[in-house]
Coordinates of C-alpha atoms in Angstrom, one line a residue:
M360 CA -21.7 -7.3 25.8
K361 CA -22.5 -10.0 27.9
Y362 CA -22.7 -13.9 27.8
R363 CA -24.9 -15.6 28.4
V364 CA -26.6 -19.5 28.2
Q365 CA -29.9 -19.5 26.3
Q366 CA -33.0 -22.6 25.7
F367 CA -34.5 -23.7 22.6
K368 CA -36.7 -26.4 21.7
K369 CA -38.4 -27.2 18.7
T370 CA -41.1 -29.5 17.8
Q371 CA -40.7 -31.7 15.0
H372 CA -41.9 -35.0 13.9
G373 CA -44.0 -34.9 17.5
K374 CA -40.8 -35.0 19.1
I375 CA -39.4 -31.4 21.8
Y376 CA -35.7 -31.4 21.0
H377 CA -34.0 -29.4 23.4
Y378 CA -31.0 -27.7 22.5
S379 CA -28.8 -24.4 23.8
W380 CA -26.7 -21.7 22.4
I381 CA -24.3 -19.0 24.0
G382 CA -24.2 -15.9 23.5
Y383 CA -25.9 -12.3 24.2
S384 CA -28.9 -10.4 23.8
Y385 CA -29.9 -7.4 22.1
R386 CA -31.7 -4.6 20.6
T387 CA -32.5 -3.9 17.1
A388 CA -32.7 -0.8 15.5
K389 CA -37.2 -0.9 16.1
G390 CA -35.7 -1.5 20.0
T391 CA -37.0 -4.9 19.4
P392 CA -35.1 -7.4 22.1
T393 CA -32.9 -10.6 20.8
F394 CA -31.5 -12.5 21.4
K395 CA -28.0 -13.0 19.3
R396 CA -26.6 -16.3 19.1
V397 CA -22.8 -17.3 19.3
A398 CA -21.6 -20.6 19.8
S399 CA -23.9 -24.1 20.2
L400 CA -23.9 -26.7 23.6
A401 CA -24.9 -29.2 21.2
G402 CA -23.2 -32.4 22.1
L403 CA -22.1 -31.9 25.2
P404 CA -24.1 -33.4 28.1
P405 CA -27.1 -31.1 30.3
E406 CA -24.5 -30.8 33.2
A407 CA -22.1 -29.8 31.5
V408 CA -24.3 -26.7 29.9
K409 CA -25.1 -26.4 33.2
A410 CA -21.2 -25.6 34.1
I411 CA -21.0 -23.2 31.4
S412 CA -24.8 -21.2 32.5
N413 CA -23.2 -21.0 35.9
S414 CA -19.8 -20.1 34.6
L415 CA -21.5 -17.3 32.7
S416 CA -23.3 -16.1 34.7
S417 CA -21.1 -15.5 37.2
N418 CA -17.8 -14.6 35.8
G419 CA -16.0 -17.5 34.6
E420 CA -16.2 -19.2 37.9
S421 CA -18.9 -22.6 37.7
S422 CA -20.7 -23.6 40.8
D423 CA -19.0 -26.9 40.3
T424 CA -16.3 -27.3 41.6
N425 CA -14.5 -29.9 39.9
L426 CA -15.0 -28.5 36.7
K427 CA -13.8 -24.3 35.4
V428 CA -15.9 -23.3 32.7
E429 CA -14.6 -20.3 30.1
F430 CA -16.3 -18.9 27.2
L431 CA -12.4 -17.4 25.4
S432 CA -13.7 -15.6 22.6
A433 CA -16.2 -15.5 19.3
I434 CA -13.8 -15.8 16.2
P435 CA -16.0 -14.0 12.3
L436 CA -15.2 -16.8 10.0
G437 CA -17.6 -16.3 7.4
A438 CA -16.3 -14.1 5.4
E439 CA -12.7 -15.2 4.8
A440 CA -14.4 -19.1 4.7
V441 CA -16.1 -18.0 1.4
A442 CA -13.5 -15.8 0.0
H443 CA -11.1 -18.1 0.9
H444 CA -13.4 -20.9 -1.4
F445 CA -13.8 -18.9 -4.0
A446 CA -9.7 -18.7 -4.7
D447 CA -9.8 -23.0 -4.6
E448 CA -12.6 -22.6 -8.0
L449 CA -10.7 -19.7 -9.6
G450 CA -7.2 -22.3 -9.0
I451 CA -5.8 -19.1 -6.8
L452 CA -5.5 -22.1 -4.0
D453 CA -3.5 -24.7 -5.8
A454 CA -1.6 -22.0 -8.9
L455 CA 0.2 -21.5 -5.8
A456 CA 2.1 -24.7 -4.7
C457 CA 4.6 -23.5 -6.5
L458 CA 5.9 -21.5 -3.1
P459 CA 7.1 -22.7 0.0
E460 CA 4.2 -23.9 2.4
R461 CA 4.5 -20.6 5.0
D462 CA 5.0 -18.2 1.8
R463 CA 2.2 -19.9 0.3
K464 CA -0.4 -19.7 3.6
V465 CA 0.9 -15.5 4.0
V466 CA 0.4 -15.4 0.3
L467 CA -3.1 -15.9 0.9
A468 CA -4.2 -14.3 3.8
L469 CA -2.1 -11.0 1.8
I470 CA -4.6 -11.6 -0.9
L471 CA -7.8 -12.4 1.7
D472 CA -7.3 -9.2 4.0
R473 CA -7.5 -6.9 0.5
V474 CA -9.9 -9.1 -0.5
V475 CA -12.9 -9.0 2.8
E476 CA -11.8 -6.2 4.8
A477 CA -13.5 -2.7 4.8
F478 CA -9.8 -0.8 5.3
P479 CA -6.8 -3.2 4.3
H480 CA -4.0 -3.9 6.4
S481 CA -1.2 -2.7 5.6
R482 CA 1.6 -5.4 6.2
K483 CA 2.4 -4.8 9.4
S484 CA -0.5 -4.5 10.9
L485 CA -1.5 -7.5 9.3
F486 CA 0.7 -9.1 10.8
E487 CA 0.0 -8.1 15.0
N488 CA -3.4 -8.9 14.1
L489 CA -3.8 -11.8 12.4
P490 CA -2.6 -14.1 15.4
G491 CA -5.9 -15.9 16.8
S492 CA -8.0 -14.7 13.4
G493 CA -10.4 -15.9 11.2
L494 CA -7.9 -15.3 8.2
S495 CA -5.4 -17.1 9.6
R496 CA -7.4 -20.5 10.2
V497 CA -8.2 -20.3 6.2
C498 CA -4.9 -20.5 5.3
G499 CA -3.7 -22.2 8.0
L500 CA -1.2 -20.3 10.1
D501 CA -3.1 -20.5 13.6
D502 CA -0.2 -23.1 14.3
E503 CA 2.9 -21.1 12.6
D504 CA 5.4 -18.3 14.3
I505 CA 4.9 -15.8 11.6
K506 CA 7.9 -12.7 11.6
L507 CA 7.4 -9.6 10.6
E508 CA 9.9 -9.9 8.1
Q509 CA 8.1 -13.2 6.6
M510 CA 5.6 -10.9 5.1
Y511 CA 8.3 -9.4 2.8
Y512 CA 9.7 -12.4 2.2
A513 CA 7.2 -14.3 0.8
L514 CA 6.5 -11.2 -1.8
D515 CA 9.8 -12.4 -2.9
H516 CA 9.6 -15.6 -3.5
L517 CA 5.8 -14.5 -5.1
F518 CA 7.6 -12.1 -7.6
P519 CA 9.5 -15.2 -9.3
C520 CA 6.7 -16.9 -9.7
Q521 CA 4.2 -14.3 -11.0
D522 CA 5.4 -16.0 -15.1
T523 CA 3.7 -19.2 -13.5
I524 CA 0.8 -18.6 -11.7
E525 CA -0.3 -16.6 -14.4
H526 CA -0.1 -19.1 -16.9
Y527 CA -2.1 -21.7 -15.2
L528 CA -5.0 -19.7 -14.1
F529 CA -5.1 -18.7 -17.4
K530 CA -5.3 -22.5 -18.3
R531 CA -7.4 -23.3 -15.4
N532 CA -10.3 -20.2 -16.5
H533 CA -9.7 -20.5 -19.9
P534 CA -10.1 -23.8 -21.5
N535 CA -11.3 -22.5 -25.1
Q536 CA -8.2 -19.7 -25.1
S537 CA -10.1 -17.0 -25.0
R538 CA -10.2 -15.1 -28.4
M539 CA -11.0 -11.8 -27.1
F540 CA -8.0 -9.4 -24.5
L541 CA -8.8 -6.0 -23.1
Y542 CA -5.2 -3.9 -22.3
D543 CA -5.4 -0.5 -20.4
I544 CA -3.3 1.2 -18.1
T545 CA -2.8 3.5 -14.7
S546 CA -0.6 5.3 -12.7
S547 CA -0.1 4.8 -8.8
Y548 CA 1.5 7.3 -6.7
F549 CA 3.9 6.5 -4.8
E550 CA 5.5 6.6 -1.3
G551 CA 9.5 7.6 -0.4
N552 CA 12.1 7.9 -3.3
A553 CA 13.5 5.3 -3.7
C554 CA 12.4 2.5 -5.5
P555 CA 13.7 2.4 -9.2
L556 CA 10.6 2.2 -10.6
E557 CA 8.8 5.6 -9.8
A558 CA 9.3 8.5 -11.7
F559 CA 6.8 11.5 -12.8
G560 CA 5.4 11.0 -15.8
Y561 CA 1.1 11.4 -16.9
N562 CA -0.4 12.0 -13.2
R563 CA -3.7 10.6 -13.3
D564 CA -3.9 10.5 -9.6
H565 CA -3.2 14.3 -9.4
K566 CA -1.2 14.0 -6.8
Q567 CA 1.0 17.0 -7.4
G568 CA 4.6 16.3 -6.4
K569 CA 4.4 12.7 -6.4
K570 CA 6.7 10.3 -8.3
Q571 CA 4.1 7.5 -9.5
I572 CA 4.8 4.1 -12.3
V573 CA 2.6 3.0 -14.3
I574 CA 0.0 -0.7 -14.0
G575 CA -0.9 -2.6 -17.3
M576 CA -3.3 -4.4 -16.4
L577 CA -4.8 -7.2 -19.0
T578 CA -8.4 -8.8 -18.8
D579 CA -10.2 -11.3 -20.4
Q580 CA -13.6 -10.2 -22.1
A581 CA -15.4 -10.8 -18.7
G582 CA -13.1 -8.8 -17.2
C583 CA -11.8 -11.2 -15.0
P584 CA -8.1 -10.3 -15.0
V585 CA -5.5 -12.9 -17.1
S586 CA -1.9 -10.8 -16.4
V587 CA -0.3 -7.4 -15.2
E588 CA 2.7 -5.4 -15.5
V589 CA 4.3 -3.0 -13.6
F590 CA 6.2 -0.6 -15.4
E591 CA 8.5 2.6 -14.9
G592 CA 6.3 6.4 -14.0
N593 CA 7.3 8.4 -16.5
T594 CA 6.4 5.8 -19.8
S595 CA 3.5 6.6 -22.1
D596 CA 0.1 4.8 -22.9
Q597 CA 1.5 3.4 -26.4
S598 CA 5.1 1.9 -25.3
T599 CA 3.6 -0.8 -23.9
V600 CA 1.8 -2.8 -26.8
M601 CA 4.0 -4.2 -28.6
D602 CA 5.6 -5.7 -25.2
R603 CA 2.3 -7.1 -24.1
I604 CA 1.2 -9.4 -26.9
D605 CA 4.5 -10.5 -27.7
S606 CA 4.5 -11.5 -23.8
M607 CA 1.5 -12.7 -24.8
R608 CA 1.5 -15.1 -27.5
K609 CA 4.5 -16.0 -25.5
K610 CA 3.6 -16.9 -21.7
F611 CA 0.4 -18.4 -22.9
G612 CA 1.2 -20.2 -26.2
I613 CA -1.5 -17.9 -28.0
E614 CA -1.3 -17.2 -31.8
E615 CA -4.4 -15.7 -32.9
M616 CA -6.7 -13.5 -30.6
V617 CA -8.0 -9.7 -31.0
F618 CA -6.3 -7.3 -28.4
I619 CA -8.6 -3.8 -27.1
G620 CA -7.4 -1.4 -26.0
D621 CA -8.2 2.6 -25.8
R622 CA -7.7 5.3 -28.3
G623 CA -4.1 6.3 -26.2
M624 CA -2.5 3.0 -26.6
L625 CA -2.8 1.8 -30.5
T626 CA -2.3 4.5 -32.3
R627 CA -2.0 5.0 -35.9
A628 CA 2.5 3.8 -35.2
R629 CA 0.6 0.6 -32.6
R630 CA -1.9 -0.5 -35.9
N631 CA 1.2 0.0 -38.7
D632 CA 3.5 -2.6 -36.2
L633 CA 0.4 -4.7 -36.8
T634 CA 0.9 -5.8 -40.2
A635 CA 3.3 -7.4 -40.0
R636 CA 4.3 -10.5 -41.0
E637 CA 5.1 -11.8 -37.7
Y638 CA 1.3 -9.7 -36.2
E639 CA -0.5 -11.2 -38.8
K640 CA -3.6 -13.2 -36.7
I641 CA -3.6 -10.3 -34.4
K642 CA -6.0 -8.9 -34.4
Y643 CA -7.3 -5.3 -32.8
I644 CA -10.4 -3.2 -31.6
T645 CA -9.3 1.1 -30.7
A646 CA -10.9 4.3 -31.3
L647 CA -9.0 6.7 -33.7
S648 CA -8.6 9.8 -31.7
R649 CA -10.6 13.7 -32.2
D650 CA -6.6 14.6 -34.4
E651 CA -7.2 11.0 -36.9
F652 CA -10.5 11.6 -36.8
T653 CA -10.2 15.0 -37.8
R654 CA -7.6 14.4 -40.2
F655 CA -9.9 11.1 -42.5
V656 CA -12.4 13.9 -42.3
E657 CA -10.8 17.0 -44.0
D658 CA -9.3 14.1 -46.2
D659 CA -11.8 13.9 -49.5
D660 CA -10.6 10.2 -50.7
H661 CA -11.0 8.5 -47.2
P662 CA -14.7 7.3 -46.9
L663 CA -15.3 9.2 -43.2
Q664 CA -17.3 11.6 -44.8
L665 CA -19.6 14.9 -42.6
S666 CA -22.4 13.4 -44.8
L667 CA -22.3 10.1 -43.7
F668 CA -23.1 11.2 -40.1
D669 CA -26.6 10.3 -38.9
R670 CA -27.4 10.7 -34.7
T671 CA -30.2 8.0 -34.9
R672 CA -28.1 5.2 -35.9
L673 CA -24.4 3.7 -36.0
V674 CA -22.8 4.0 -39.6
Q675 CA -19.5 1.1 -41.3
V676 CA -17.3 2.4 -43.5
S677 CA -14.2 0.1 -45.2
H678 CA -11.4 1.2 -46.2
D679 CA -8.0 -0.6 -46.9
G680 CA -9.4 -3.2 -45.2
I681 CA -10.1 -1.7 -42.1
N682 CA -13.8 -1.1 -40.8
Y683 CA -14.8 2.2 -39.4
V684 CA -16.8 2.9 -37.2
L685 CA -19.2 6.0 -36.2
S686 CA -21.0 6.2 -33.2
Y687 CA -22.9 9.3 -31.7
N688 CA -23.2 10.4 -28.3
P689 CA -25.4 13.1 -27.5
E690 CA -23.1 13.0 -24.1
L691 CA -20.0 13.7 -25.3
E692 CA -21.5 16.4 -27.7
E693 CA -21.6 18.5 -25.1
R694 CA -18.3 17.9 -24.2
N695 CA -16.9 18.4 -27.2
C696 CA -18.1 21.9 -27.9
A697 CA -17.8 22.6 -24.1
D698 CA -13.7 21.9 -24.5
R699 CA -13.9 23.7 -27.1
D700 CA -15.6 27.1 -26.6
R701 CA -12.8 26.5 -23.5
M702 CA -9.6 26.7 -25.7
L703 CA -10.7 28.5 -27.8
E704 CA -11.1 31.5 -25.0
K705 CA -7.7 30.8 -24.0
T706 CA -6.1 31.1 -27.3
E707 CA -7.9 34.0 -27.6
A708 CA -7.1 35.8 -25.0
V709 CA -3.3 35.5 -26.1
L710 CA -4.2 37.0 -29.1
K711 CA -5.6 39.6 -27.6
G712 CA -2.8 40.4 -25.5
I713 CA -0.5 40.7 -28.6
E714 CA -2.7 43.0 -30.2
A715 CA -3.2 45.1 -26.9
S716 CA 1.0 45.4 -26.3
V717 CA 1.0 46.0 -30.1
Q718 CA -1.2 48.6 -30.2
K719 CA 0.0 50.0 -26.7
G720 CA 3.4 50.3 -28.9
R721 CA 5.0 48.0 -26.4
L722 CA 5.4 45.1 -28.4
R723 CA 6.6 46.5 -32.4
Q724 CA 9.3 44.1 -33.8
E725 CA 8.0 41.5 -35.9
K726 CA 10.6 38.9 -34.4
L727 CA 9.7 39.5 -31.4
I728 CA 5.9 39.3 -32.2
A729 CA 6.3 35.9 -34.2
K730 CA 8.0 34.9 -30.8
R731 CA 5.4 35.9 -28.3
L732 CA 2.7 34.3 -30.8
F733 CA 4.3 30.7 -32.2
S734 CA 5.4 30.5 -28.3
K735 CA 1.9 30.1 -26.8
F736 CA -1.2 30.2 -30.3
D737 CA -1.1 26.6 -30.8
K738 CA -0.6 25.4 -27.1
W739 CA -4.0 24.0 -26.4
K740 CA -5.0 22.8 -30.9
C741 CA -6.8 25.8 -31.4
A742 CA -4.4 27.7 -33.3
R743 CA -6.0 26.4 -37.2
F744 CA -9.4 28.1 -36.0
F745 CA -7.5 32.1 -36.5
D746 CA -6.4 33.7 -39.2
V747 CA -3.3 36.0 -38.1
D748 CA -1.6 38.4 -39.7
Y749 CA 1.5 40.5 -38.7
G750 CA 4.6 42.8 -39.4
E751 CA 6.6 45.7 -38.0
G752 CA 4.4 47.8 -35.7
R753 CA 1.2 45.6 -36.8
F754 CA -1.0 42.5 -35.4
S755 CA -4.4 41.5 -36.6
Y756 CA -6.3 38.5 -36.3
R757 CA -9.7 36.7 -36.9
R758 CA -11.7 33.6 -36.4
K759 CA -12.2 31.5 -38.9
D760 CA -16.4 31.0 -37.6
E761 CA -17.0 29.0 -40.6
L762 CA -14.8 26.4 -40.4
I763 CA -15.4 26.1 -36.4
E764 CA -19.3 25.0 -37.6
S765 CA -17.8 22.2 -39.8
Y766 CA -16.3 20.9 -36.4
R767 CA -18.9 21.5 -34.2
A768 CA -20.6 19.3 -37.1
M769 CA -18.6 16.3 -35.7
D770 CA -19.9 16.9 -31.9
G771 CA -20.4 14.0 -30.1
F772 CA -19.0 11.4 -32.8
Y773 CA -17.2 8.9 -31.8
V774 CA -15.1 6.4 -34.8
F775 CA -14.1 3.1 -33.1
T776 CA -12.2 1.1 -35.9
T777 CA -11.2 -2.7 -36.4
D778 CA -8.9 -4.5 -38.8
I779 CA -11.9 -7.7 -38.7
L780 CA -13.4 -7.2 -41.7
D781 CA -16.3 -10.4 -40.4
I782 CA -18.1 -8.5 -37.0
S783 CA -21.3 -6.4 -36.9
A784 CA -21.5 -2.4 -36.3
E785 CA -22.9 -2.9 -33.0
Q786 CA -20.3 -5.8 -32.0
T787 CA -17.1 -4.0 -32.5
R788 CA -19.1 -0.8 -30.3
D789 CA -19.7 -3.8 -27.3
E790 CA -16.3 -5.1 -27.4
Y791 CA -14.7 -2.2 -27.6
R792 CA -17.3 -0.8 -24.5
G793 CA -15.3 -3.8 -22.3
L794 CA -12.6 -1.6 -21.4
Q795 CA -15.0 -0.2 -18.9
Q796 CA -14.4 -3.4 -17.3
V797 CA -10.8 -2.5 -16.2
E798 CA -11.8 0.8 -16.1
Q799 CA -13.6 -0.3 -12.8
T800 CA -10.2 -3.0 -12.5
F801 CA -9.1 0.0 -12.1
R802 CA -11.0 2.2 -10.0
T803 CA -11.1 -1.7 -7.7
M804 CA -7.8 -1.6 -6.9
K805 CA -7.4 1.4 -6.4
T806 CA -9.8 3.2 -4.3
T807 CA -13.0 1.0 -3.5
D808 CA -12.2 -1.9 -1.9
I809 CA -8.6 -3.0 -2.3
F810 CA -6.9 -0.2 -1.7
M811 CA -3.2 -1.5 -3.1
R812 CA -2.2 2.5 -2.4
P813 CA -0.2 4.0 -0.9
I814 CA 3.2 1.5 -1.6
R815 CA 5.5 2.3 1.5
L816 CA 8.4 -0.4 -0.4
W817 CA 11.2 0.5 -2.6
N818 CA 12.4 -2.4 -3.9
P819 CA 11.1 -3.3 -7.3
E820 CA 10.4 -7.1 -7.3
R821 CA 8.3 -5.8 -4.1
V822 CA 7.1 -3.7 -4.8
K823 CA 5.7 -6.0 -8.5
A824 CA 4.1 -8.7 -5.8
H825 CA 2.1 -6.4 -4.7
I826 CA 0.3 -5.1 -7.3
F827 CA 0.1 -8.7 -8.3
V828 CA -1.2 -9.1 -4.4
C829 CA -3.6 -6.9 -5.9
M830 CA -4.7 -7.7 -9.0
L831 CA -5.2 -11.9 -7.9
A832 CA -7.2 -10.2 -5.0
Y833 CA -9.3 -8.2 -7.8
M834 CA -9.6 -11.5 -9.4
I835 CA -11.1 -13.1 -6.0
I836 CA -13.8 -10.1 -6.1
W837 CA -15.0 -10.5 -9.6
K838 CA -16.0 -14.0 -9.0
A839 CA -17.8 -12.3 -5.9
R840 CA -19.4 -9.9 -7.7
H841 CA -20.8 -12.6 -10.2
K842 CA -21.8 -15.4 -7.7
L843 CA -23.3 -13.3 -4.7
A844 CA -25.4 -11.2 -7.2
E845 CA -28.7 -11.9 -6.6
F846 CA -28.0 -10.8 -3.0
T847 CA -30.6 -7.8 -1.6
E848 CA -31.8 -6.2 1.1
P849 CA -35.0 -7.9 3.0
Q850 CA -36.8 -4.2 3.2
G851 CA -36.7 -4.5 -1.2
D852 CA -35.0 -4.9 -4.3
L853 CA -31.9 -2.5 -4.4
R854 CA -28.6 -4.7 -4.1
V855 CA -26.4 -3.6 -2.3
S856 CA -22.4 -3.8 -2.0
L857 CA -19.9 -6.1 -2.1
Q858 CA -18.3 -4.9 1.8
T859 CA -22.0 -5.7 2.8
A860 CA -22.2 -9.1 2.1
W861 CA -18.7 -9.6 3.5
S862 CA -20.4 -8.1 7.3
K863 CA -23.0 -10.1 7.0
L864 CA -21.0 -13.2 6.6
G865 CA -18.5 -12.0 8.8
E866 CA -21.9 -12.9 11.6
L867 CA -20.9 -16.5 11.0
Q868 CA -18.3 -17.3 14.1
I869 CA -16.2 -19.7 15.5
G870 CA -17.3 -19.5 19.7
K871 CA -14.3 -21.5 21.7
I872 CA -15.9 -22.8 24.9
K873 CA -12.9 -24.1 28.0
L874 CA -14.7 -26.7 29.8
G875 CA -11.4 -28.3 32.4
D876 CA -8.4 -28.3 30.7
E877 CA -10.5 -28.8 27.0
V878 CA -11.2 -26.5 24.7
H879 CA -14.0 -26.8 22.3
E880 CA -15.3 -24.5 19.3
Q881 CA -18.9 -24.5 17.5
L882 CA -19.7 -22.5 15.1
S883 CA -22.1 -19.6 15.6
Q884 CA -25.6 -20.5 13.7
P885 CA -26.5 -18.1 10.3
E886 CA -28.7 -15.4 9.8
A887 CA -30.8 -15.1 6.8
Q888 CA -29.1 -12.9 4.7
C889 CA -25.9 -15.1 5.8
R890 CA -27.7 -18.1 4.8
Q891 CA -28.2 -16.9 1.6
L892 CA -25.2 -15.9 1.1
L893 CA -24.2 -18.9 1.4
K894 CA -26.6 -20.5 -0.7
L895 CA -25.3 -18.3 -3.6
A896 CA -21.8 -18.6 -2.5
G897 CA -22.4 -23.0 -3.2
L898 CA -21.8 -22.9 0.9
S899 CA -22.6 -24.3 3.9
A900 CA -22.5 -23.5 7.3
S901 CA -21.9 -27.8 8.2
A902 CA -18.6 -27.7 5.3
I903 CA -17.5 -24.2 6.2
S904 CA -17.4 -26.8 9.8
K905 CA -15.9 -29.2 8.7
S906 CA -13.1 -27.2 7.0
F907 CA -11.4 -24.8 10.0
L908 CA -13.4 -26.0 13.5
R909 CA -11.2 -28.3 15.7
G910 CA -11.8 -30.9 17.7

């Protein structure tokens, strides 16, 4: 693109004002010629404006031999400035004050890069692209001589401060001490084999042959992250619960809380742990596993019976100081039915194979028949649906059709459970469904915005600090989603992605012009969508100029 000076005029209060901008011409999608403003020349004397215009027209040499003019660059700043503003509102800038000054600036750069970049840089790539960037400007790194090693040393210093930072942010953003907390875990695969935290475990990423780490995320009721913890890759869901509750009480000084976790997290064993006297002020909301749900229905002494199941409304029953809420989901019914039919077919295929082997005389001894039967009979949890009879040289089976039909009556039903007795069925269901916000946090961190993978670190403290950086980045994204939620495309009312919003904000740039030996900076004029985003964020172009422009 070729930069040039364009003259503009406007009439205000009967007076005509002339002003000049550096920019370039381009055509819109409809082919209309348009001038893109990059840097304002307001405040410069006419002779300087003329010299700049002549210089740009003649590739840098002004017609005024006493004045050399050079247009240096245009640096995108809008997205970085808005993300920095959100970090300030959340208290992240103040919380990082516990770090040495240079480390604080580097950590902030690591965080903001994962917020505003469509594909965040690796630490090495960020080091190479940081000098002279808008990110360097807002983080105060323009005058710093940063080495690549500093990107890693900053993580070393961040990890010991994690508890302090989390405590500060919790007190800052939850002055009334939120009572509801959502907790879930995920896993993330690793590159390399040198980190002591990595291990083979339940693979949620479907990366065969990859070791992993396990990440536990705690959020408030609105889905804003409160704390994150990293565990070894073979850690089970439920084994993290009690430690997490204990650490919350110690770190944040919380005495009363409602802990919300999924059915794989708050198992029956963990719920029993919470009945201890030391946890009497800790309440929970979770859901029953399918096996536990079925066991209660089959128990004639338990109030959860098939006669209560209602597809049109929530049903709540109480038993031994526990509330149970029955909820129906037609999509879940289809999934339950399809899953059971698939498992029944797999189990029956095993039985048919044994039956065929016995009939052909390949399998005759009773103990060998039993060995083959019980090696796979209940692999898919369907043994209860078959009657099997076998002995020396004989084998037969049949489906228990009546039992299968009775289980079909439970398809589509989900049971929420809580030890809070003064809560409605609707609130119990809604609070549990809030776990979707934690799942959204993991999706954002892993696959859509922050891209915390691949993890190419081997030092455990650096791995944990990297995940903490990603959590802080998500806090800013969470804030941005709320503040910029009203942003819509001009052609309609469809909301655009947050990445589109960052891209629009990136149109706000610093234009740098060299007049002789002096460098002048001007902020480009924001377009309509950029102005709308700045207004939603609670910022203005003038405020950004005052904070981040020099001279």
